[in-house]
């Protein structure tokens, strides 16, 4: 167990950690694929999504809206059908409706009492603005892919966050659901990591590429983190 009292800042991945992006992805893509006669199971859709998105994000920087347009296009090319222009943007347009996990908002409110909070997210500023309304907590720093012109797992996103936060690394704890996008790069820079294993008890790895790492701490949800930090504060 790590000493949670030593941290002053919690940095968060947003989509998958705070926002239920897999439900959002499936709600957008399942009916789209079904329209063209492809009724895939959830795991197959999420696996393809992870592969397509990662491939696109490794290239020259483009906005996340464009990333998602190209993801939709890759689905259509993979299964051999053509999407209309409006359909190509349906995935990106759906982000405004993606909801937080049931425990997210109350946990953030609790954590805000003892920590400064930051977002490090692979998203555009205007798209995150929709999610920020759902999260209902004011973050002290917001670092988006649009601002830094790169996508996690690029170390650039974390280096910019470290520079802006301007505190010793041992006072920062990065909280994320993705080993691939977050835990591995954060650890490589000496940042402590907490893995929110949102898929505990589920089959497959969802919308993430398979990599292996050992986070400093693992919890199943943010409620557990909030309880642990409250307990650490009472004991410390």
Coordinates of N, CA and C in Angstrom, one line a residue:
X1 N 0.9 -1.2 0.0 CA 0.0 0.0 0.0 C 0.9 1.2 0.0
X2 N 0.7 2.1 -0.9 CA 1.4 3.4 -1.0 C 0.8 4.4 0.0
X3 N 1.7 5.3 0.4 CA 1.2 6.4 1.4 C 0.5 7.5 0.6
X4 N -0.8 7.5 0.7 CA -1.6 8.5 -0.1 C -1.4 9.9 0.5
X5 N -0.9 10.0 1.7 CA -0.8 11.3 2.3 C 0.3 12.1 1.7
X6 N 1.2 11.5 1.0 CA 2.4 12.2 0.4 C 2.0 13.0 -0.8
X7 N 0.9 12.7 -1.4 CA 0.5 13.3 -2.7 C -0.3 14.6 -2.5
X8 N 0.0 15.6 -3.3 CA -0.7 16.9 -3.3 C -1.6 17.0 -4.5
X9 N -1.3 16.3 -5.6 CA -2.0 16.5 -6.8 C -2.4 15.1 -7.4
X10 N -3.7 14.9 -7.8 CA -4.1 13.7 -8.5 C -4.4 14.1 -9.9
X11 N -3.7 13.5 -10.8 CA -3.9 13.7 -12.3 C -4.7 12.6 -12.8
X12 N -5.7 12.9 -13.6 CA -6.7 11.9 -14.1 C -6.7 11.8 -15.6
X13 N -6.7 10.5 -16.1 CA -7.2 10.3 -17.4 C -8.7 10.5 -17.3
X14 N -9.4 10.9 -18.4 CA -10.8 11.2 -18.3 C -11.6 10.0 -18.9
X15 N -11.4 9.7 -20.1 CA -12.3 8.7 -20.8 C -11.9 7.3 -20.5
X16 N -12.8 6.6 -19.8 CA -12.5 5.3 -19.3 C -12.3 5.2 -17.9
X17 N -11.8 6.4 -17.3 CA -11.6 6.5 -15.9 C -12.7 7.2 -15.2
X18 N -13.0 8.4 -15.7 CA -14.1 9.2 -15.1 C -15.4 9.1 -15.9
X19 N -15.2 9.1 -17.2 CA -16.3 9.0 -18.1 C -16.4 7.6 -18.7
X20 N -17.6 7.0 -18.8 CA -17.8 5.6 -19.2 C -17.7 5.6 -20.8
X21 N -16.5 5.7 -21.3 CA -16.3 5.8 -22.7 C -16.7 4.5 -23.5
X22 N -16.5 3.4 -22.9 CA -16.9 2.1 -23.6 C -18.4 2.1 -23.9
X23 N -19.2 2.4 -22.9 CA -20.6 2.5 -23.1 C -20.9 3.5 -24.2
X24 N -20.2 4.7 -24.2 CA -20.4 5.7 -25.2 C -20.0 5.2 -26.6
X25 N -18.9 4.6 -26.7 CA -18.4 4.0 -28.0 C -19.4 3.0 -28.5
X26 N -19.9 2.1 -27.7 CA -20.8 1.1 -28.1 C -22.2 1.7 -28.5
X27 N -22.6 2.7 -27.8 CA -23.9 3.3 -28.1 C -23.9 4.0 -29.4
X28 N -22.7 4.5 -29.8 CA -22.6 5.1 -31.1 C -22.3 4.1 -32.3
X29 N -21.5 3.1 -32.0 CA -21.1 2.2 -33.1 C -22.0 1.1 -33.4
X30 N -22.6 0.5 -32.3 CA -23.4 -0.7 -32.5 C -24.6 -0.4 -33.5
X31 N -25.4 0.6 -33.3 CA -26.5 0.9 -34.3 C -25.9 1.2 -35.7
X32 N -24.8 1.9 -35.7 CA -24.2 2.2 -37.0 C -23.8 1.0 -37.8
X33 N -23.2 0.1 -37.1 CA -22.8 -1.2 -37.7 C -24.0 -2.1 -38.1
X34 N -25.0 -2.1 -37.2 CA -26.2 -2.8 -37.4 C -26.9 -2.4 -38.7
X35 N -26.9 -1.1 -38.9 CA -27.6 -0.5 -40.1 C -27.0 -1.1 -41.4
X36 N -25.7 -1.5 -41.3 CA -25.1 -2.0 -42.5 C -25.0 -3.6 -42.4
X37 N -25.7 -4.2 -41.5 CA -25.8 -5.6 -41.4 C -24.7 -6.3 -40.6
X38 N -24.0 -5.6 -39.8 CA -23.0 -6.2 -39.0 C -23.3 -6.1 -37.5
X39 N -23.7 -7.2 -36.9 CA -24.1 -7.2 -35.5 C -23.0 -7.9 -34.7
X40 N -22.1 -7.1 -34.3 CA -20.9 -7.6 -33.6 C -21.1 -7.6 -32.0
X41 N -20.4 -8.5 -31.3 CA -20.5 -8.4 -29.9 C -19.7 -7.2 -29.4
X42 N -19.9 -6.9 -28.2 CA -19.3 -5.7 -27.6 C -17.8 -5.8 -27.6
X43 N -17.2 -6.9 -27.2 CA -15.8 -7.1 -27.2 C -15.1 -6.9 -28.5
X44 N -15.7 -7.4 -29.6 CA -15.2 -7.3 -30.9 C -15.1 -5.8 -31.3
X45 N -16.2 -5.1 -31.1 CA -16.2 -3.7 -31.4 C -15.1 -2.9 -30.7
X46 N -15.0 -3.2 -29.4 CA -14.1 -2.4 -28.5 C -12.6 -2.8 -28.9
X47 N -12.4 -4.0 -29.3 CA -11.1 -4.5 -29.7 C -10.7 -3.7 -31.0
X48 N -11.6 -3.7 -32.0 CA -11.3 -3.0 -33.2 C -11.1 -1.5 -33.0
X49 N -11.9 -1.0 -32.1 CA -11.8 0.5 -31.8 C -10.4 0.8 -31.3
X50 N -10.0 0.0 -30.3 CA -8.6 0.2 -29.7 C -7.5 0.1 -30.8
X51 N -7.6 -0.8 -31.7 CA -6.6 -1.0 -32.7 C -6.6 0.2 -33.7
X52 N -7.8 0.6 -34.1 CA -8.0 1.6 -35.1 C -7.5 3.0 -34.5
X53 N -8.0 3.3 -33.3 CA -7.6 4.5 -32.7 C -6.1 4.7 -32.5
X54 N -5.5 3.6 -31.9 CA -4.1 3.7 -31.6 C -3.3 3.9 -32.9
X55 N -3.7 3.2 -34.0 CA -3.0 3.3 -35.3 C -3.1 4.8 -35.8
X56 N -4.2 5.4 -35.7 CA -4.4 6.7 -36.2 C -3.6 7.7 -35.3
X57 N -3.6 7.5 -34.0 CA -3.0 8.5 -33.1 C -1.5 8.4 -33.2
X58 N -0.9 7.4 -33.7 CA 0.5 7.3 -33.9 C 1.1 8.2 -35.0
X59 N 0.2 8.6 -35.9 CA 0.6 9.4 -37.0 C 0.7 10.9 -36.6
X60 N 0.8 11.7 -37.6 CA 0.9 13.2 -37.4 C -0.3 13.7 -36.6
X61 N -0.1 14.6 -35.7 CA -1.3 15.1 -34.9 C -2.4 15.6 -35.7
X62 N -3.6 15.1 -35.4 CA -4.9 15.6 -35.9 C -5.8 15.8 -34.7
X63 N -6.9 16.6 -34.9 CA -7.8 16.7 -33.7 C -8.4 15.4 -33.4
X64 N -8.9 15.3 -32.2 CA -9.6 14.1 -31.7 C -10.9 13.9 -32.5
X65 N -11.6 14.9 -32.9 CA -12.8 14.8 -33.7 C -12.4 14.1 -35.0
X66 N -11.3 14.5 -35.6 CA -10.9 13.9 -36.8 C -10.4 12.4 -36.6
X67 N -9.8 12.2 -35.4 CA -9.4 10.8 -35.1 C -10.6 9.9 -35.1
X68 N -11.7 10.4 -34.4 CA -12.9 9.6 -34.4 C -13.6 9.4 -35.7
X69 N -13.5 10.5 -36.5 CA -14.1 10.3 -37.9 C -13.3 9.2 -38.7
X70 N -12.0 9.2 -38.5 CA -11.2 8.2 -39.2 C -11.5 6.8 -38.6
X71 N -11.7 6.7 -37.3 CA -12.1 5.4 -36.7 C -13.3 4.9 -37.3
X72 N -14.4 5.8 -37.4 CA -15.6 5.3 -38.1 C -15.4 4.9 -39.5
X73 N -14.5 5.6 -40.2 CA -14.2 5.3 -41.6 C -13.5 3.9 -41.7
X74 N -12.6 3.7 -40.7 CA -11.9 2.4 -40.7 C -12.9 1.2 -40.5
X75 N -13.8 1.4 -39.6 CA -14.9 0.4 -39.4 C -15.6 0.1 -40.7
X76 N -15.9 1.2 -41.5 CA -16.6 1.0 -42.7 C -15.7 0.3 -43.8
X77 N -14.5 0.6 -43.8 CA -13.5 0.0 -44.7 C -13.3 -1.5 -44.4
X78 N -13.2 -1.7 -43.1 CA -12.9 -3.1 -42.6 C -14.1 -4.0 -43.0
X79 N -15.3 -3.5 -42.9 CA -16.5 -4.4 -43.1 C -17.1 -4.1 -44.5
X80 N -16.5 -3.2 -45.3 CA -16.8 -3.1 -46.7 C -18.1 -2.4 -47.0
X81 N -18.4 -1.3 -46.3 CA -19.5 -0.4 -46.6 C -19.1 1.0 -46.6
X82 N -19.9 1.9 -47.1 CA -19.6 3.4 -47.1 C -20.6 4.1 -46.2
X83 N -20.0 5.0 -45.4 CA -20.7 5.8 -44.5 C -21.0 7.2 -45.1
X84 N -22.1 7.7 -44.9 CA -22.4 9.1 -45.3 C -21.6 10.1 -44.4
X85 N -21.5 11.3 -44.8 CA -20.7 12.3 -44.1 C -21.2 12.4 -42.6
X86 N -22.5 12.5 -42.4 CA -23.0 12.7 -41.1 C -22.7 11.5 -40.2
X87 N -22.8 10.3 -40.8 CA -22.5 9.1 -40.1 C -21.0 9.0 -39.7
X88 N -20.1 9.5 -40.5 CA -18.7 9.5 -40.2 C -18.4 10.3 -38.9
X89 N -19.2 11.3 -38.6 CA -19.0 12.1 -37.4 C -19.9 11.7 -36.2
X90 N -20.6 10.7 -36.4 CA -21.6 10.3 -35.3 C -20.9 9.9 -34.1
X91 N -19.7 9.3 -34.2 CA -18.9 8.9 -33.0 C -18.4 10.1 -32.2
X92 N -17.8 11.0 -32.9 CA -17.4 12.3 -32.3 C -18.5 13.1 -31.7
X93 N -19.6 13.1 -32.4 CA -20.7 13.9 -32.0 C -21.4 13.3 -30.7
X94 N -21.1 12.0 -30.5 CA -21.8 11.3 -29.4 C -21.1 11.6 -28.0
X95 N -19.9 12.2 -28.1 CA -19.1 12.4 -26.8 C -19.9 13.3 -25.9
X96 N -20.6 14.3 -26.4 CA -21.4 15.2 -25.5 C -22.4 14.4 -24.6
X97 N -22.8 13.2 -25.0 CA -23.7 12.4 -24.3 C -23.1 11.4 -23.4
X98 N -21.8 11.2 -23.5 CA -21.1 10.2 -22.7 C -21.2 10.6 -21.2
X99 N -21.6 9.6 -20.4 CA -21.9 9.9 -18.9 C -20.7 9.5 -18.0
X100 N -20.6 10.1 -16.9 CA -19.6 9.6 -15.9 C -20.1 8.3 -15.3
X101 N -19.1 7.5 -14.8 CA -19.5 6.3 -14.1 C -20.3 6.7 -12.8
X102 N -21.1 5.9 -12.3 CA -22.0 6.3 -11.2 C -21.2 6.8 -10.0
X103 N -20.0 6.4 -9.8 CA -19.2 6.8 -8.6 C -18.4 8.0 -8.8
X104 N -18.3 8.5 -10.1 CA -17.3 9.5 -10.4 C -17.5 10.8 -9.7
X105 N -18.6 11.4 -9.9 CA -18.8 12.8 -9.4 C -18.7 12.9 -7.9
X106 N -19.3 12.0 -7.1 CA -19.1 12.1 -5.7 C -17.7 11.9 -5.2
X107 N -17.0 10.9 -5.9 CA -15.6 10.7 -5.6 C -14.8 11.9 -5.8
X108 N -15.0 12.6 -7.0 CA -14.2 13.8 -7.3 C -14.4 14.9 -6.3
X109 N -15.7 15.0 -5.9 CA -16.0 16.1 -4.9 C -15.3 15.8 -3.6
X110 N -15.2 14.5 -3.2 CA -14.5 14.1 -2.0 C -13.0 14.3 -2.1
X111 N -12.4 13.9 -3.2 CA -11.0 14.0 -3.4 C -10.6 15.5 -3.5
X112 N -11.5 16.3 -4.1 CA -11.2 17.7 -4.2 C -10.9 18.4 -2.8
X113 N -11.4 17.8 -1.8 CA -11.2 18.4 -0.5 C -9.8 18.3 0.0
X114 N -9.1 17.3 -0.5 CA -7.7 17.0 0.0 C -6.6 17.1 -1.0
X115 N -7.0 17.3 -2.3 CA -6.0 17.3 -3.4 C -6.3 18.3 -4.4
X116 N -5.3 18.8 -5.1 CA -5.6 19.5 -6.3 C -5.8 18.5 -7.4
X117 N -6.6 18.8 -8.4 CA -7.0 17.8 -9.4 C -6.6 18.3 -10.8
X118 N -6.1 17.4 -11.6 CA -5.8 17.7 -13.0 C -6.3 16.6 -14.0
X119 N -6.5 17.1 -15.2 CA -6.9 16.2 -16.3 C -5.8 16.1 -17.3
X120 N -5.4 14.9 -17.7 CA -4.5 14.7 -18.8 C -5.3 13.8 -19.8
X121 N -5.8 14.3 -20.9 CA -6.8 13.6 -21.7 C -6.5 13.7 -23.2
X122 N -6.7 12.6 -23.9 CA -6.6 12.5 -25.3 C -7.9 13.1 -26.0
X123 N -8.0 14.4 -26.0 CA -9.3 14.9 -26.4 C -9.1 16.4 -26.9
X124 N -10.1 16.9 -27.6 CA -10.0 18.3 -28.0 C -10.6 19.2 -26.8
X125 N -10.2 20.4 -26.8 CA -10.7 21.3 -25.7 C -12.3 21.4 -25.7
X126 N -12.8 21.6 -26.9 CA -14.3 21.8 -27.0 C -15.1 20.5 -26.7
X127 N -14.5 19.3 -27.0 CA -15.1 18.1 -26.6 C -15.1 17.8 -25.1
X128 N -13.9 18.2 -24.5 CA -13.8 18.0 -23.1 C -14.8 18.9 -22.3
X129 N -15.1 20.1 -22.9 CA -16.0 21.0 -22.2 C -17.4 20.3 -22.0
X130 N -17.8 19.5 -22.9 CA -19.1 18.8 -22.7 C -18.9 17.8 -21.5
X131 N -17.8 17.1 -21.4 CA -17.6 16.2 -20.3 C -17.5 16.9 -19.0
X132 N -16.8 18.1 -19.0 CA -16.6 18.8 -17.8 C -17.9 19.2 -17.1
X133 N -18.9 19.5 -18.0 CA -20.3 19.8 -17.4 C -20.8 18.6 -16.7
X134 N -20.6 17.4 -17.1 CA -21.0 16.2 -16.4 C -20.3 15.9 -15.2
X135 N -19.0 16.3 -15.1 CA -18.1 15.9 -14.0 C -18.4 16.8 -12.8
X136 N -18.8 18.1 -13.0 CA -19.3 19.0 -12.0 C -18.2 19.3 -10.9
X137 N -17.0 19.2 -11.2 CA -15.9 19.6 -10.4 C -14.9 20.5 -11.1
X138 N -14.4 21.5 -10.5 CA -13.5 22.4 -11.2 C -12.0 21.8 -11.1
X139 N -11.4 21.5 -12.2 CA -10.1 21.0 -12.2 C -9.0 22.2 -12.1
X140 N -7.9 21.9 -11.4 CA -6.9 22.9 -11.3 C -6.1 23.1 -12.6
X141 N -5.9 22.0 -13.3 CA -5.2 22.0 -14.6 C -6.0 21.0 -15.5
X142 N -6.0 21.5 -16.8 CA -6.6 20.6 -17.8 C -5.6 20.6 -19.0
X143 N -5.1 19.4 -19.2 CA -4.1 19.3 -20.3 C -4.7 18.3 -21.3
X144 N -5.0 18.8 -22.5 CA -5.6 18.0 -23.6 C -4.6 17.7 -24.7
X145 N -4.9 16.7 -25.5 CA -4.1 16.4 -26.6 C -4.0 17.6 -27.6
X146 N -5.1 18.3 -27.7 CA -5.2 19.5 -28.6 C -4.1 20.5 -28.2
X147 N -4.0 20.7 -26.9 CA -3.0 21.7 -26.4 C -1.6 21.3 -26.6
X148 N -1.3 20.1 -26.5 CA 0.1 19.6 -26.5 C 0.5 19.0 -27.9
X149 N -0.6 18.8 -28.7 CA -0.4 18.3 -30.1 C 0.2 16.9 -30.1
X150 N -0.2 16.0 -29.2 CA 0.2 14.6 -29.2 C -0.8 13.9 -28.4
X151 N -0.8 12.5 -28.5 CA -1.7 11.7 -27.8 C -1.0 10.7 -26.9
X152 N -1.5 10.5 -25.7 CA -0.9 9.4 -24.9 C -1.0 8.1 -25.7
X153 N 0.0 7.3 -25.5 CA 1.0 7.2 -24.5 C 2.3 8.0 -24.8
X154 N 2.2 9.0 -25.6 CA 3.3 9.9 -25.8 C 3.7 10.5 -24.4
X155 N 5.0 10.6 -24.2 CA 5.5 11.2 -22.9 C 5.3 12.7 -22.9
X156 N 5.1 13.3 -24.1 CA 5.0 14.7 -24.2 C 3.8 15.2 -23.4
X157 N 2.7 14.5 -23.4 CA 1.5 14.9 -22.6 C 1.8 15.0 -21.1
X158 N 2.5 14.0 -20.6 CA 2.9 14.0 -19.2 C 3.9 15.0 -18.9
X159 N 4.9 15.2 -19.8 CA 5.9 16.2 -19.5 C 5.3 17.6 -19.4
X160 N 4.3 17.9 -20.3 CA 3.7 19.2 -20.2 C 2.9 19.3 -18.9
X161 N 2.2 18.3 -18.5 CA 1.5 18.3 -17.2 C 2.4 18.5 -16.0
X162 N 3.6 17.9 -16.0 CA 4.6 18.0 -15.0 C 5.0 19.5 -14.9
X163 N 5.3 20.0 -16.1 CA 5.8 21.4 -16.2 C 4.7 22.4 -15.6
X164 N 3.5 22.2 -16.0 CA 2.4 23.1 -15.6 C 2.1 23.0 -14.1
X165 N 2.1 21.8 -13.6 CA 1.8 21.5 -12.2 C 2.9 22.1 -11.3
X166 N 4.2 21.9 -11.8 CA 5.4 22.5 -11.1 C 5.5 22.1 -9.6
X167 N 5.4 20.8 -9.4 CA 5.7 20.2 -8.1 C 6.6 19.0 -8.2
X168 N 7.3 18.6 -7.2 CA 8.1 17.4 -7.3 C 7.2 16.2 -7.7
X169 N 7.8 15.3 -8.4 CA 7.1 14.1 -9.0 C 6.5 13.3 -7.8
X170 N 7.2 13.3 -6.7 CA 6.7 12.4 -5.6 C 5.5 13.0 -4.9
X171 N 5.0 14.1 -5.4 CA 3.8 14.7 -4.9 C 2.6 14.5 -5.9
X172 N 2.9 13.8 -7.0 CA 1.8 13.7 -8.0 C 1.5 12.2 -8.1
X173 N 0.2 11.9 -8.2 CA -0.3 10.5 -8.4 C -1.2 10.5 -9.6
X174 N -0.8 9.7 -10.6 CA -1.7 9.6 -11.8 C -2.7 8.5 -11.7
X175 N -3.9 8.8 -12.0 CA -5.0 7.9 -11.8 C -5.6 7.6 -13.2
X176 N -5.7 6.3 -13.6 CA -6.1 6.0 -14.9 C -6.6 4.6 -15.0
X177 N -7.4 4.3 -16.1 CA -7.9 3.0 -16.3 C -7.0 2.2 -17.3
X178 N -6.3 2.9 -18.1 CA -5.6 2.3 -19.3 C -4.1 2.1 -18.9
X179 N -3.7 0.8 -18.9 CA -2.3 0.5 -18.8 C -1.5 1.1 -19.9
X180 N -2.0 0.9 -21.1 CA -1.3 1.3 -22.4 C -1.2 2.8 -22.5
X181 N -2.3 3.6 -22.3 CA -2.2 5.0 -22.5 C -1.6 5.8 -21.4
X182 N -1.7 5.2 -20.2 CA -1.4 6.1 -19.0 C -0.3 5.5 -18.0
X183 N -0.6 4.2 -17.6 CA 0.3 3.7 -16.5 C 1.7 3.5 -17.0
X184 N 1.9 3.0 -18.2 CA 3.3 2.7 -18.7 C 4.0 4.1 -18.9
X185 N 3.5 5.0 -19.6 CA 4.2 6.3 -19.8 C 4.4 7.1 -18.5
X186 N 3.4 7.1 -17.7 CA 3.6 7.9 -16.4 C 4.7 7.3 -15.6
X187 N 4.7 5.9 -15.5 CA 5.7 5.3 -14.7 C 7.1 5.5 -15.2
X188 N 7.2 5.6 -16.6 CA 8.5 5.7 -17.2 C 9.2 7.1 -16.8
X189 N 8.3 8.0 -16.5 CA 8.8 9.4 -16.1 C 8.9 9.5 -14.6
X190 N 8.7 8.4 -13.8 CA 8.8 8.5 -12.4 C 7.6 9.0 -11.6
X191 N 6.4 9.0 -12.3 CA 5.2 9.4 -11.6 C 4.5 8.1 -11.0
X192 N 4.1 8.2 -9.8 CA 3.3 7.2 -9.2 C 2.0 7.0 -9.9
X193 N 1.6 5.7 -10.0 CA 0.4 5.4 -10.7 C -0.6 4.6 -9.9
X194 N -1.9 4.9 -10.1 CA -3.0 4.2 -9.6 C -3.9 3.7 -10.7
X195 N -4.1 2.4 -10.8 CA -4.9 1.8 -11.9 C -6.3 1.6 -11.4
X196 N -7.2 2.3 -12.0 CA -8.7 2.1 -11.8 C -9.1 1.0 -12.7
X197 N -9.2 -0.2 -12.2 CA -9.5 -1.4 -13.0 C -11.0 -1.5 -13.2
X198 N -11.5 -0.6 -14.1 CA -13.0 -0.6 -14.4 C -13.5 -1.9 -15.0
X199 N -12.7 -2.7 -15.5 CA -13.1 -3.9 -16.2 C -12.9 -5.1 -15.3
X200 N -12.7 -4.9 -14.0 CA -12.5 -6.1 -13.1 C -13.8 -7.0 -13.1
X201 N -13.6 -8.2 -13.3 CA -14.7 -9.2 -13.4 C -15.3 -9.3 -14.8
X202 N -14.8 -8.5 -15.8 CA -15.3 -8.6 -17.1 C -14.4 -9.4 -18.0
X203 N -14.9 -9.9 -19.1 CA -14.0 -10.6 -20.0 C -13.3 -9.6 -20.9
X204 N -12.1 -9.9 -21.4 CA -11.4 -9.0 -22.3 C -10.8 -7.8 -21.7
X205 N -10.2 -6.9 -22.5 CA -9.6 -5.7 -22.0 C -10.3 -4.5 -22.5
X206 N -11.4 -4.6 -23.2 CA -12.1 -3.5 -23.7 C -11.4 -2.7 -24.8
X207 N -11.5 -1.3 -24.7 CA -11.0 -0.4 -25.7 C -9.6 0.0 -25.4
X208 N -8.7 -1.0 -25.1 CA -7.3 -0.7 -24.8 C -6.5 -1.8 -25.4
X209 N -5.3 -1.4 -25.8 CA -4.3 -2.4 -26.3 C -3.7 -3.2 -25.2
X210 N -3.3 -4.4 -25.4 CA -2.8 -5.3 -24.4 C -1.3 -5.0 -24.1
X211 N -1.0 -4.4 -22.9 CA 0.3 -4.3 -22.4 C 0.3 -4.7 -20.9
X212 N 1.5 -4.9 -20.4 CA 1.6 -5.3 -19.0 C 2.5 -4.3 -18.2
X213 N 2.0 -3.9 -17.1 CA 2.8 -3.1 -16.2 C 2.2 -3.3 -14.7
X214 N 3.0 -2.9 -13.8 CA 2.6 -3.0 -12.4 C 2.4 -1.6 -11.8
X215 N 1.1 -1.2 -11.6 CA 0.9 0.1 -11.0 C 1.2 0.1 -9.5
X216 N 1.4 1.3 -8.9 CA 1.7 1.3 -7.5 C 0.5 0.9 -6.6
X217 N -0.7 1.1 -7.2 CA -1.9 0.7 -6.5 C -3.0 0.4 -7.5
X218 N -3.9 -0.5 -7.1 CA -5.0 -0.9 -8.0 C -6.3 -0.8 -7.2
X219 N -7.3 -0.1 -7.8 CA -8.7 -0.1 -7.2 C -9.7 -0.4 -8.2
X220 N -10.9 -0.8 -7.9 CA -11.9 -1.2 -8.9 C -12.7 0.0 -9.3
X221 N -12.7 1.1 -8.6 CA -13.5 2.3 -8.9 C -13.0 3.5 -8.1
X222 N -13.5 4.7 -8.4 CA -13.1 5.9 -7.8 C -13.6 6.0 -6.3
X223 N -14.7 5.4 -6.1 CA -15.3 5.4 -4.7 C -14.3 4.8 -3.8
X224 N -13.6 3.7 -4.2 CA -12.6 3.0 -3.4 C -11.5 4.0 -3.1
X225 N -11.0 4.7 -4.1 CA -9.9 5.6 -3.9 C -10.3 6.7 -2.9
X226 N -11.5 7.3 -3.1 CA -12.0 8.3 -2.1 C -12.0 7.8 -0.7
X227 N -12.4 6.6 -0.5 CA -12.5 6.0 0.8 C -11.1 5.8 1.4
X228 N -10.1 5.3 0.5 CA -8.8 5.1 1.0 C -8.1 6.4 1.3
X229 N -8.3 7.5 0.6 CA -7.7 8.8 0.8 C -8.2 9.4 2.1
X230 N -9.5 9.2 2.3 CA -10.2 9.7 3.6 C -9.6 9.0 4.8
X231 N -9.5 7.7 4.6 CA -8.9 6.9 5.7 C -7.5 7.3 6.0
X232 N -6.7 7.5 4.9 CA -5.3 7.9 5.1 C -5.2 9.2 5.8
X233 N -6.1 10.1 5.4 CA -6.1 11.4 6.1 C -6.4 11.3 7.5
X234 N -7.3 10.5 7.9 CA -7.7 10.3 9.3 C -6.6 9.7 10.1
X235 N -5.8 8.8 9.4 CA -4.7 8.1 10.1 C -3.5 9.0 10.2
X236 N -3.4 9.9 9.2 CA -2.1 10.6 9.0 C -2.1 11.9 9.8

